[in-house]
Coordinates of C-alpha atoms in Angstrom, one line a residue:
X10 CA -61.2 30.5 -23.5
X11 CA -60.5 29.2 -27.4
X12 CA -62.6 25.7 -28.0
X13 CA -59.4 23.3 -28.4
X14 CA -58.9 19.7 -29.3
X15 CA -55.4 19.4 -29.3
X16 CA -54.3 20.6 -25.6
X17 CA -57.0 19.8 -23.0
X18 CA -54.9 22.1 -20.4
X19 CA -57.6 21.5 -17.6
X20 CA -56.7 17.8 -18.8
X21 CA -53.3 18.6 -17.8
X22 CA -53.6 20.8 -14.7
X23 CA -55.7 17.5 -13.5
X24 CA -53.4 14.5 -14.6
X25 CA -50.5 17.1 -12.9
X26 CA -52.4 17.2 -9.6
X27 CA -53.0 13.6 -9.6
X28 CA -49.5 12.9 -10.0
X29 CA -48.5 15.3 -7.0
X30 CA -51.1 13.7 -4.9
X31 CA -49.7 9.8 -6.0
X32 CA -46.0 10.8 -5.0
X33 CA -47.5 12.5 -1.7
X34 CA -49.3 9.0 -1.4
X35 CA -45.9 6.7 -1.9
X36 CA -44.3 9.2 0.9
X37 CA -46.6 8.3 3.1
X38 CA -47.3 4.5 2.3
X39 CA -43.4 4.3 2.5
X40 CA -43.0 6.0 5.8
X41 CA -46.3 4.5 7.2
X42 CA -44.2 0.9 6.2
X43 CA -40.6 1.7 7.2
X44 CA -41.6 3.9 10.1
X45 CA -39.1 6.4 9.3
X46 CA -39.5 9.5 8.0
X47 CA -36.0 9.4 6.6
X48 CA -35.7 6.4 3.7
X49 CA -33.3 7.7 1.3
X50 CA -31.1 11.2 1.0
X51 CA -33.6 13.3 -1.0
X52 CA -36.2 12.6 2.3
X53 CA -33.8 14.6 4.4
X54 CA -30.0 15.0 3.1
X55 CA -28.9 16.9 6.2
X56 CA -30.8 15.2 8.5
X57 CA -29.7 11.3 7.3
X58 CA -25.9 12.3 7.6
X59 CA -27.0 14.0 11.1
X60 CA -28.5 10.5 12.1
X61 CA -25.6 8.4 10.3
X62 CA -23.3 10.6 12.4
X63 CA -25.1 9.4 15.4
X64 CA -26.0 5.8 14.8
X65 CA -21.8 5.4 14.5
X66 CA -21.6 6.8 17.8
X67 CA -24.5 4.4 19.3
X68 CA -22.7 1.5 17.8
X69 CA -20.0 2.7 19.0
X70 CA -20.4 3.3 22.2
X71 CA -23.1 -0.1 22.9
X72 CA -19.9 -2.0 21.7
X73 CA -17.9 0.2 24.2
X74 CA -20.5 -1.0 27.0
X75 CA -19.8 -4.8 26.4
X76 CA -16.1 -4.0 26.2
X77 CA -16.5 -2.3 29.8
X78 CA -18.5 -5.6 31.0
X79 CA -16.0 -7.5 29.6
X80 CA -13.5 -5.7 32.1
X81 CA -15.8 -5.9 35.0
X82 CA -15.3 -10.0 34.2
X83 CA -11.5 -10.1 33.9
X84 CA -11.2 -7.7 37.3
X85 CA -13.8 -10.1 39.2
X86 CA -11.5 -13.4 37.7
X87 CA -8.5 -11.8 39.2
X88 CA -9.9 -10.7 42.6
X89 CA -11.6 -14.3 43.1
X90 CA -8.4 -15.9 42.8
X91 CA -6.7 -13.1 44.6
X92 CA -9.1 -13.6 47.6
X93 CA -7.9 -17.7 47.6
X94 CA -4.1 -16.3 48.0
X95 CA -4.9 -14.2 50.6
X96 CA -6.5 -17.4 52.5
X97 CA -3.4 -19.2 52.2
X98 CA -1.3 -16.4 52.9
X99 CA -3.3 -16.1 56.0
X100 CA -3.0 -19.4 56.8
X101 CA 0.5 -19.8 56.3
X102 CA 0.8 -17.1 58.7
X103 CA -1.4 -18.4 61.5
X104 CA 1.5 -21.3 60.7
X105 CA 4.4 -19.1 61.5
X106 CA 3.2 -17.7 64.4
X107 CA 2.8 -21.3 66.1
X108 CA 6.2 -22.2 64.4
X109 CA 7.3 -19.1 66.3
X110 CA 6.6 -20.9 70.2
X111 CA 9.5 -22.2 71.7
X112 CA 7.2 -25.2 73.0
X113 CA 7.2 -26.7 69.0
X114 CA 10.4 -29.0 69.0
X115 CA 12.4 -29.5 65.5
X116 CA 10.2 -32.3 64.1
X117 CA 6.9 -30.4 64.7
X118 CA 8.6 -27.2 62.6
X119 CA 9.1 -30.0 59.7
X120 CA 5.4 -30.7 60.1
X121 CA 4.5 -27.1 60.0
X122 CA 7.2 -26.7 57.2
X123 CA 5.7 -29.3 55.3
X124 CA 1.8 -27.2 55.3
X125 CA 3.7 -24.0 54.4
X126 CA 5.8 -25.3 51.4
X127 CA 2.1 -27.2 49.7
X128 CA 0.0 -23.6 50.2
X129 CA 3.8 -21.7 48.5
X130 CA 3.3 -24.4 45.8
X131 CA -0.4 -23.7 45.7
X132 CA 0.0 -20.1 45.4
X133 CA 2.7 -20.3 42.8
X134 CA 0.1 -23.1 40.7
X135 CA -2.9 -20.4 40.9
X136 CA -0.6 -17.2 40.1
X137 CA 0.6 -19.1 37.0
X138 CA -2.5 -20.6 35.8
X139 CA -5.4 -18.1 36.8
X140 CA -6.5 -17.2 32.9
X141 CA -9.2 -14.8 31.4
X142 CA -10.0 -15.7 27.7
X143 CA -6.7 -17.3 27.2
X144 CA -4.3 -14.3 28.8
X145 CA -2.7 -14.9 32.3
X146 CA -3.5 -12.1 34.4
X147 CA -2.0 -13.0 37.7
X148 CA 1.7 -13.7 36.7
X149 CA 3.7 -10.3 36.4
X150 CA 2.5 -10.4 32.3
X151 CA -0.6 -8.9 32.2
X152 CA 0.7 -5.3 31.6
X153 CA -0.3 -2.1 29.6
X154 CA -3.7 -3.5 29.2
X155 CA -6.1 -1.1 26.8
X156 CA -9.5 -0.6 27.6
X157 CA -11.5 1.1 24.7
X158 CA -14.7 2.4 26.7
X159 CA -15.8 4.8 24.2
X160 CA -16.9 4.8 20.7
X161 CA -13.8 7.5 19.5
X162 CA -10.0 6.5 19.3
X163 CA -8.6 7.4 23.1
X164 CA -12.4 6.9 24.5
X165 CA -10.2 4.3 26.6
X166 CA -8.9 3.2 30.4
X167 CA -5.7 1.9 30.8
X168 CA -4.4 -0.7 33.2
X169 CA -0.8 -0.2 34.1
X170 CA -0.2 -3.6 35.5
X171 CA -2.0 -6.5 38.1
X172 CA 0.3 -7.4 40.4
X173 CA 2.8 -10.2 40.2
X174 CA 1.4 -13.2 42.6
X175 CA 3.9 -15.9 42.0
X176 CA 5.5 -16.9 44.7
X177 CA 8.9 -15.5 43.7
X178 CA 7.1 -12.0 43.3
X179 CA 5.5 -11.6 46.6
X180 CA 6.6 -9.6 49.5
X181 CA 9.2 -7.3 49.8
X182 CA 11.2 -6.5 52.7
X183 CA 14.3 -5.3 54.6
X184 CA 15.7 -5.8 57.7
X185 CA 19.6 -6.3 58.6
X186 CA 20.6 -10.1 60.5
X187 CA 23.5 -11.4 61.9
X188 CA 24.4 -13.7 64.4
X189 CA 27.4 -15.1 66.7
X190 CA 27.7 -18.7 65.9
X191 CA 29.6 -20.3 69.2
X192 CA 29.0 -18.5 72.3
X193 CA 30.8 -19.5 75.4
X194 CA 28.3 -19.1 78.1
X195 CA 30.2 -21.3 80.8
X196 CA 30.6 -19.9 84.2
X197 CA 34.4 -19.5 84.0
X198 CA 34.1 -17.0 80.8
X199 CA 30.9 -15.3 82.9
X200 CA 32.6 -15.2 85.9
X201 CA 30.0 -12.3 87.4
X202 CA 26.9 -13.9 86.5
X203 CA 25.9 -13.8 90.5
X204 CA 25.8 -10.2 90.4
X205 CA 23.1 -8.1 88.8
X206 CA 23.3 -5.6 86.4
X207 CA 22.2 -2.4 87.4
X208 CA 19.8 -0.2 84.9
X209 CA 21.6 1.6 82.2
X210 CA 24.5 -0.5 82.0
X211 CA 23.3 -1.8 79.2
X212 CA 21.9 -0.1 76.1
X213 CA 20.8 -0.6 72.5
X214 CA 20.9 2.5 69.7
X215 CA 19.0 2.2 66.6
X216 CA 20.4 5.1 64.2
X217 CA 20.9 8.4 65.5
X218 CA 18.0 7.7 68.0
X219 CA 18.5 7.9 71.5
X220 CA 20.2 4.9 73.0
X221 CA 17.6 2.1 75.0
X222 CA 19.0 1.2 78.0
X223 CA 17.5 -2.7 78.2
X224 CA 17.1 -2.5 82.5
X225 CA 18.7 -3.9 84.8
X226 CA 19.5 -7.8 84.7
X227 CA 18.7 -9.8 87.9
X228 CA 21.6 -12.1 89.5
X229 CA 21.7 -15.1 87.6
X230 CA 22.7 -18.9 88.8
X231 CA 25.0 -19.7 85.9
X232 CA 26.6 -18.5 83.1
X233 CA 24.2 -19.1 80.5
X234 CA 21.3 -18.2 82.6
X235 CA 23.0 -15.2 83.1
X236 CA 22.7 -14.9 79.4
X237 CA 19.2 -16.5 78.7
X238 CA 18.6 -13.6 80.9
X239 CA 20.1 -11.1 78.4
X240 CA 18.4 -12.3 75.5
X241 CA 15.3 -12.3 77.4
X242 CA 15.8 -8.5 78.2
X243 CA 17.3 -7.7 74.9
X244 CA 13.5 -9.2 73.1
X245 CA 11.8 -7.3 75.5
X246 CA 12.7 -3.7 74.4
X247 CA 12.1 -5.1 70.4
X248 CA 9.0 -2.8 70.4
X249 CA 11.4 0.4 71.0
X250 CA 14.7 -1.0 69.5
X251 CA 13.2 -3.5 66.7
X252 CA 16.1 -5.7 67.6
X253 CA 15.0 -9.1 68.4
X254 CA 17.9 -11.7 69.8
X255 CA 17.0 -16.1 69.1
X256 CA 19.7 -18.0 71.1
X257 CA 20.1 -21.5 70.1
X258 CA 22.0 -24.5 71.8
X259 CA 25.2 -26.0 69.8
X260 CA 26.0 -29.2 69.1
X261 CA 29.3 -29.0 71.2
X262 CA 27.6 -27.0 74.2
X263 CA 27.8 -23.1 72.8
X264 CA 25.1 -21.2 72.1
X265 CA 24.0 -19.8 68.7
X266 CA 22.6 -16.1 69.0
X267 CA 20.9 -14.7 65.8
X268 CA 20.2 -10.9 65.8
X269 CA 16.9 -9.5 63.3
X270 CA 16.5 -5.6 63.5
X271 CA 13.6 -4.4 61.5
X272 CA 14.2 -0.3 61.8
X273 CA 14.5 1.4 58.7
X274 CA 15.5 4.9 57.6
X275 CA 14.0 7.4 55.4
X276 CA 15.9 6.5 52.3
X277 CA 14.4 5.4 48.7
X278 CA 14.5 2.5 49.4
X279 CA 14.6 2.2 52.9
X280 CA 17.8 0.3 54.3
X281 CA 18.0 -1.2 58.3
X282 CA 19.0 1.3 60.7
X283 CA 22.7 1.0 62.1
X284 CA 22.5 -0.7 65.6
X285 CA 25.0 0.1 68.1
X286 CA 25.6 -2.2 71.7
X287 CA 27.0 -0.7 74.5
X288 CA 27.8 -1.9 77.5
X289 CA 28.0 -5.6 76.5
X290 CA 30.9 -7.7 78.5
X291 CA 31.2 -11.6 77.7
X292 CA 32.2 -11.2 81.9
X293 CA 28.8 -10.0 82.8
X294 CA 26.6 -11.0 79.8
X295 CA 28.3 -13.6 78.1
X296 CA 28.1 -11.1 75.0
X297 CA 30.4 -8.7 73.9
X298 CA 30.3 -5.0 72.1
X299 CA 33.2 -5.8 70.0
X300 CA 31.6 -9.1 68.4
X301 CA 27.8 -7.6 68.5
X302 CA 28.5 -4.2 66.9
X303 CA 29.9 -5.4 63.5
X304 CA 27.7 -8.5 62.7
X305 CA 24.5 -6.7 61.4
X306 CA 24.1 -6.6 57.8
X307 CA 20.9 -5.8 55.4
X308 CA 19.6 -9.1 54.3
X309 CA 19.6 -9.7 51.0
X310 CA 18.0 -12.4 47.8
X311 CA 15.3 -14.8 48.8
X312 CA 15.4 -13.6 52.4
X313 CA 13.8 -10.4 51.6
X314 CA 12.2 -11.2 47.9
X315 CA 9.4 -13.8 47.4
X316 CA 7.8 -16.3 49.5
X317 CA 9.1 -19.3 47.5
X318 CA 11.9 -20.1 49.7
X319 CA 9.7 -19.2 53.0
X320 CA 11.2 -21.5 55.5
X321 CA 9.7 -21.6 59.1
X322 CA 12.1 -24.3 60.4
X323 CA 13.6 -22.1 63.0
X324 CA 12.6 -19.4 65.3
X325 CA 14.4 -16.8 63.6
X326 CA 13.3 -18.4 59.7
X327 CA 9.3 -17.5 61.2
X328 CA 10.4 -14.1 62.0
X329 CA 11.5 -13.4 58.8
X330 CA 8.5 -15.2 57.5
X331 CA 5.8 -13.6 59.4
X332 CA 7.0 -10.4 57.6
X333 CA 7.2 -11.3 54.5
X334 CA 3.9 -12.9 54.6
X335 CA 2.7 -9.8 56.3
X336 CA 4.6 -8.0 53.2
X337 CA 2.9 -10.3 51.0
X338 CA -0.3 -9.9 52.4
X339 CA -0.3 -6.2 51.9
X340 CA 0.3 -7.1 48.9
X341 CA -2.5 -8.8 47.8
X342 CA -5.0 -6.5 49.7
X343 CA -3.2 -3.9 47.5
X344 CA -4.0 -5.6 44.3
X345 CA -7.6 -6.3 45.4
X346 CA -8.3 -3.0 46.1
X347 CA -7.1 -1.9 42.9
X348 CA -9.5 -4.2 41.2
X349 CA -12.4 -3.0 43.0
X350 CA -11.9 0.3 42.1
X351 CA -11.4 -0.9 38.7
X352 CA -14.4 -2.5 38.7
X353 CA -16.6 0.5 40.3
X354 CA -14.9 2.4 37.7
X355 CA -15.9 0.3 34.6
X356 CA -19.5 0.2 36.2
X357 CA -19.7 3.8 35.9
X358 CA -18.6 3.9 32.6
X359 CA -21.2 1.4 31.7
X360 CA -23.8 3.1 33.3
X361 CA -22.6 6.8 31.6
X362 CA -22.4 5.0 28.3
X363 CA -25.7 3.6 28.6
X364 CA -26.9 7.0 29.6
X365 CA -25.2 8.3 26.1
X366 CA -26.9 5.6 24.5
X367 CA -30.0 6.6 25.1
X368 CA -30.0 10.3 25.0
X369 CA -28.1 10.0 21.4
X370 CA -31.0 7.3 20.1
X371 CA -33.3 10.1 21.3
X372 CA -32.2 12.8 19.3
X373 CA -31.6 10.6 16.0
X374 CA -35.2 8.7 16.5
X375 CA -36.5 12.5 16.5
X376 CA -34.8 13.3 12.9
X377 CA -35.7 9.9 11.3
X378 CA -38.3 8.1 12.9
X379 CA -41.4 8.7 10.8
X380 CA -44.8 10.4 13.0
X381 CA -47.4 8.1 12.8
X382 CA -50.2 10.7 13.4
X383 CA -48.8 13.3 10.9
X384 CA -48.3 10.6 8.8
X385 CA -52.0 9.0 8.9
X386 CA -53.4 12.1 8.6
X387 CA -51.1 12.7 4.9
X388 CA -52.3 9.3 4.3
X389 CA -55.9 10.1 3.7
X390 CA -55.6 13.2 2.7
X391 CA -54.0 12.1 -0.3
X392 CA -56.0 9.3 -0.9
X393 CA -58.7 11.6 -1.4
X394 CA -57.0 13.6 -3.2
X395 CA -56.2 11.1 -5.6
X396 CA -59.4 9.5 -6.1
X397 CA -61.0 13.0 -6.5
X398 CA -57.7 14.0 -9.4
X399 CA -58.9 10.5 -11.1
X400 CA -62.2 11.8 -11.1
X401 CA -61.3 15.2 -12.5
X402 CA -58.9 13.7 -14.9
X403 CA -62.1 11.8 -16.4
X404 CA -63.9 15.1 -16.1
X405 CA -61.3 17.3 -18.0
X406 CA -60.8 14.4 -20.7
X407 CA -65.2 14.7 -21.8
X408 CA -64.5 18.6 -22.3
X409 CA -63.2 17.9 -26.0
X410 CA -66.4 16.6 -26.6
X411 CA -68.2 19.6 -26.5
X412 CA -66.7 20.8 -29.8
X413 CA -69.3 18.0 -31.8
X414 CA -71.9 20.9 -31.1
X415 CA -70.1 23.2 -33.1
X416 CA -70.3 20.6 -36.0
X417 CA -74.1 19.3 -35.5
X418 CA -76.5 20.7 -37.9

């Protein structure tokens, strides 16, 4: 090897190691600081777009979880306030059905009136006003509603509509009504009202089913007991005709008789079931087919849409009010049980984006999270390293100094 002063290549070779060993060092110390393994794009340039990739998705998705909570609040605002319409709907109900008793005289249906009309208001007030960060839910608007439970575009669950709770939007129901306003019961228009009526006589068809025969009527002591005793037998096949009969005194001494049939056919929608009388004589019953066969008609408005209106001022007003509070009641069940499912539905989607969460934090913690005992061990390794290249560097500098021999005498 040629004695050189200009180029000290061990010099060199030893101030190259050094430098090596002093970037090693920085990796380390920097890694060691951050605690990641990835800092910057030369660390890792597949492996930082790999965990960008990822951490979008975990942002993503942990905003997706609140969005899923914040679901699981709106569905628990509407099914508390649901479950307060359903006690007044109850209520009112437990009011019809007393309304219903012929013991209750006008003025006590006022006073039972009166209770039903404040819980329709009530209902109405709570449809229109229950809120959930400013948005009615509970009034028919709340429609279409968007979840985004996922960190991509269509990660989402959609709400096609919570029910409409006003009062003009619950129940709805059909049934036909008619009635014959000024019935002459007196004894000279029911001349037989002393004689029974045998079985079958009498009969009521709902459709094309097969004709009720309403049994036989016992001999009666006047004309309108005779047909008190009509009616009576008339309500008591409602189970098997759904025809029920409400007969009502007159100011001038006739009687009022109101008809409600409740069977329905298989149409879409359904529509009240023809009903045909037979048998019916105003000299024997006080009633007559002719009269009784063409005064049924499908109700129609307010008397089979919304509870707003609900009257119970008259026997036949709480028949038609126990069903459409029965409608309305279903109703609201309905809706309820649509929100729970909602809610067991966001909970799982929660609980499977939490479960995402974590398994993508997993995977990107393994690509960029720095290994502390890899890392320690690097650590003093190349501190060593580097104190030993200093040493070598002062080493490799003193061999030019070996060419004064050559010039010593």
């Amino acid at each position: 090897m040629a004695a050189t002063i200009n180029t000290n290549v061990p010099s060199l070779n030893a101030q190259r190691n050094l430098s090596l060993s002093s970037a090693s060092l920085a990796v380390s110390m920097q890694r060691l600081s951050s605690g990641l393994r990835v800092n910057s794009a030369k660390d890792d340039a597949a492996g930082l777009a790999i965990a960008e990739r990822m951490n979008t998705q975990i942002k993503g998705l942990t905003m997706a979880s609140r969005n899923a909570n914040d679901g699981i609040s709106l569905a628990q605002t509407a099914e508390g306030s649901l479950g307060k319409i359903g006690d007044m709907l109850q209520r009112m109900r437990e009011l019809a059905v007393q309304s219903s008793n012929a013991t209750n005289s006008a003025d006590d249906r006022k006073a039972l009136q009166a209770e039903v009309k404040q819980l329709s208001d009530e209902i109405d007030r709570v449809a229109k006003q229950t809120t959930f960060n400013g948005q009615k839910i509970l009034d028919g608007s709340f429609i279409g509603a968007v979840f985004q439970v996922g960190a991509n575009s269509g990660d989402n669950v959609t709400v096609g509509a919570l029910t409409d709770t006003r009062a003009a939007g619950l129940s709805n129901i059909m049934f036909s009504t008619g009635s014959l306003a000024a019935v002459d019961a007196t004894d000279a228009t029911v001349g037989t009202f002393a004689a029974k009526i045998d079985a079958g006589s009498l009969t009521i068809q709902v459709g094309s089913a097969p004709a009720v025969d309403i049994g036989e009527i016992r001999p009666a002591g006047s004309g309108v007991q005779r047909l008190g005793d009509v009616v009576a037998a008339i309500n008591n096949k409602s189970a098997d005709t759904g025809v029920t009969a409400f007969m009502t005194k007159n100011p001038d001494g006739s009687y009022k008789i109101e008809f409600m049939s409740s069977k329905l056919d298989g149409a879409t929608p359904p529509m009240p079931e023809a009903v045909t009388f037979a048998g019916f004589q105003a000299a024997s019953t006080g009633l007559a087919d002719a009269s009784m066969n063409a005064m049924l008609s499908p109700a129609t408005g307010t008397d089979i849409k919304g509870i707003d209106q609900l009257t119970i001022a008259t026997q036949k007003d709480a028949w038609i009010a126990l069903k459409k509070i029965d409608s309305a009641i279903d109703q609201v069940n309905g809706a309820r049980a649509e929100l729970g499912a909602l809610q067991s539905r966001f909970e799982n989607a929660v609980n499977n984006i939490d479960i995402q969460v974590e398994n993508l934090a997993a995977s990107r913690g393994r690509i960029i999270d720095a290994d502390f005992a890899k890392e320690t061990a690097n650590l003093s390794r190349t501190q060593i390293l580097q104190q030993a290249g200093t040493a070598m560097v002062a080493q490799a500098n003193a061999i030019p100094q070996q060419v004064l021999q050559l010039l010593q005498r």
